[in-house]
Amino acid sequence: MSDPETRKEAGPPPLLAVAGLDKSYPNGAERLTILREATFAVGTSESLAVVGPSGSGKSTLLNLLGLLDVPDRGSIRVEGREITLLSGDAAAAYRRDKTGFVFQDHHLLPQCTALENVLLPLLSDRSKTTAQDRDRARGLLDRVGIPEKENSFPDRLSGGERQRVAIARALIRDPLLLLCDEPTGNLDQTAGRRVVDLFLELVRERRMALVMVTHNLELAALLDRSLGLDDGRLRPVQTGGATTE
Ligand SMILES: Nc1ncnc2c1ncn2[C@@H]1O[C@H](COP(=O)(O)OP(=O)(O)O)[C@@H](O)[C@H]1O
Ligand SMILES: [Mg+2]
């Protein structure tokens, strides 16, 4: 029982384990294949970058992980539980409670303050927030570095600040999986770097798994590993300084 492979098998399953995931879309009489046998795992407190050209299927992959779309074949396990079998309320509960999304465009509501935007996901299954919720939301705004902006509306925030509000909002329900689709796409390199550094700290502090789609190889290199998506296949890629497997 001392051989490392046996020990590995005996441990808990990785936070996220994807195996043999296929996805295609109808395209006239044919089907357009987007993913072929996508297979990877991301552990607790780990980060994975997915890089690839526009149209290569990066958003499709994140949507599958967030159960916003269904694969043709394959398995997605979160803490060992097969999530592709979930539907209806169970799928909605998974999305709401286990995943946090951050997009290129922050999708903040312009008529709500930063604090109100952070609180929004709590209103998906109840009608009111409590003083305790507001304290938590303030704590998150503090953690993402903009405690003084709680009463600001999105149009009074910089691009980086808006993205920090979106990050705090993604964290309010304590997700396991942080799914980020080009989260630095609208930021300059310095602001983008700060946001990625924040993601990496948060992933460790909160014991999440991060999957971040980007076409910025320099930023991808800051994550634990990078996979390139091309012609439907995921392959290890070398990003700048960091070698990846
Ligand atoms: N719902 C859909 N129906 C048909 N084709 C789609 C759908 N969603 C995405 N596609 C196609 O799948 C391919 C991959 O899209 P996407 O995942 O958005 O790529 P990326 O995020 O890498 O730019 C594109 O060719 C896109 O047009
Ligand atoms: Mg995309």
PDB file of N, CA and C in Angstrom, residues 119 122 129-138:
ATOM      1  N   LEU A 119     -25.101  41.661  -3.108  1.00  0.00           N
ATOM      2  CA  LEU A 119     -26.169  40.929  -2.397  1.00  0.00           C
ATOM      3  C   LEU A 119     -27.135  40.195  -3.340  1.00  0.00           C
ATOM      4  N   LEU A 122     -28.159  36.458  -3.368  1.00  0.00           N
ATOM      5  CA  LEU A 122     -28.890  35.941  -2.200  1.00  0.00           C
ATOM      6  C   LEU A 122     -30.400  36.043  -2.411  1.00  0.00           C
ATOM      7  N   THR A 129     -32.746  40.519   2.161  1.00  0.00           N
ATOM      8  CA  THR A 129     -31.452  40.247   2.784  1.00  0.00           C
ATOM      9  C   THR A 129     -31.486  40.777   4.219  1.00  0.00           C
ATOM     10  N   THR A 130     -30.608  40.222   5.042  1.00  0.00           N
ATOM     11  CA  THR A 130     -30.582  40.600   6.453  1.00  0.00           C
ATOM     12  C   THR A 130     -29.374  41.498   6.734  1.00  0.00           C
ATOM     13  N   ALA A 131     -29.353  42.040   7.936  1.00  0.00           N
ATOM     14  CA  ALA A 131     -28.204  42.861   8.341  1.00  0.00           C
ATOM     15  C   ALA A 131     -26.925  42.021   8.296  1.00  0.00           C
ATOM     16  N   GLN A 132     -27.076  40.749   8.636  1.00  0.00           N
ATOM     17  CA  GLN A 132     -25.924  39.846   8.600  1.00  0.00           C
ATOM     18  C   GLN A 132     -25.414  39.652   7.166  1.00  0.00           C
ATOM     19  N   ASP A 133     -26.347  39.526   6.216  1.00  0.00           N
ATOM     20  CA  ASP A 133     -25.966  39.419   4.799  1.00  0.00           C
ATOM     21  C   ASP A 133     -25.187  40.667   4.376  1.00  0.00           C
ATOM     22  N   ARG A 134     -25.695  41.822   4.801  1.00  0.00           N
ATOM     23  CA  ARG A 134     -25.034  43.063   4.388  1.00  0.00           C
ATOM     24  C   ARG A 134     -23.629  43.162   4.993  1.00  0.00           C
ATOM     25  N   ASP A 135     -23.486  42.682   6.205  1.00  0.00           N
ATOM     26  CA  ASP A 135     -22.148  42.650   6.812  1.00  0.00           C
ATOM     27  C   ASP A 135     -21.205  41.745   6.007  1.00  0.00           C
ATOM     28  N   ARG A 136     -21.747  40.612   5.602  1.00  0.00           N
ATOM     29  CA  ARG A 136     -20.940  39.685   4.801  1.00  0.00           C
ATOM     30  C   ARG A 136     -20.528  40.320   3.478  1.00  0.00           C
ATOM     31  N   ALA A 137     -21.492  40.984   2.847  1.00  0.00           N
ATOM     32  CA  ALA A 137     -21.206  41.631   1.555  1.00  0.00           C
ATOM     33  C   ALA A 137     -20.153  42.731   1.736  1.00  0.00           C
ATOM     34  N   ARG A 138     -20.274  43.488   2.840  1.00  0.00           N
ATOM     35  CA  ARG A 138     -19.263  44.520   3.126  1.00  0.00           C
ATOM     36  C   ARG A 138     -17.896  43.881   3.335  1.00  0.00           C
TER      37      ARG A 138
END
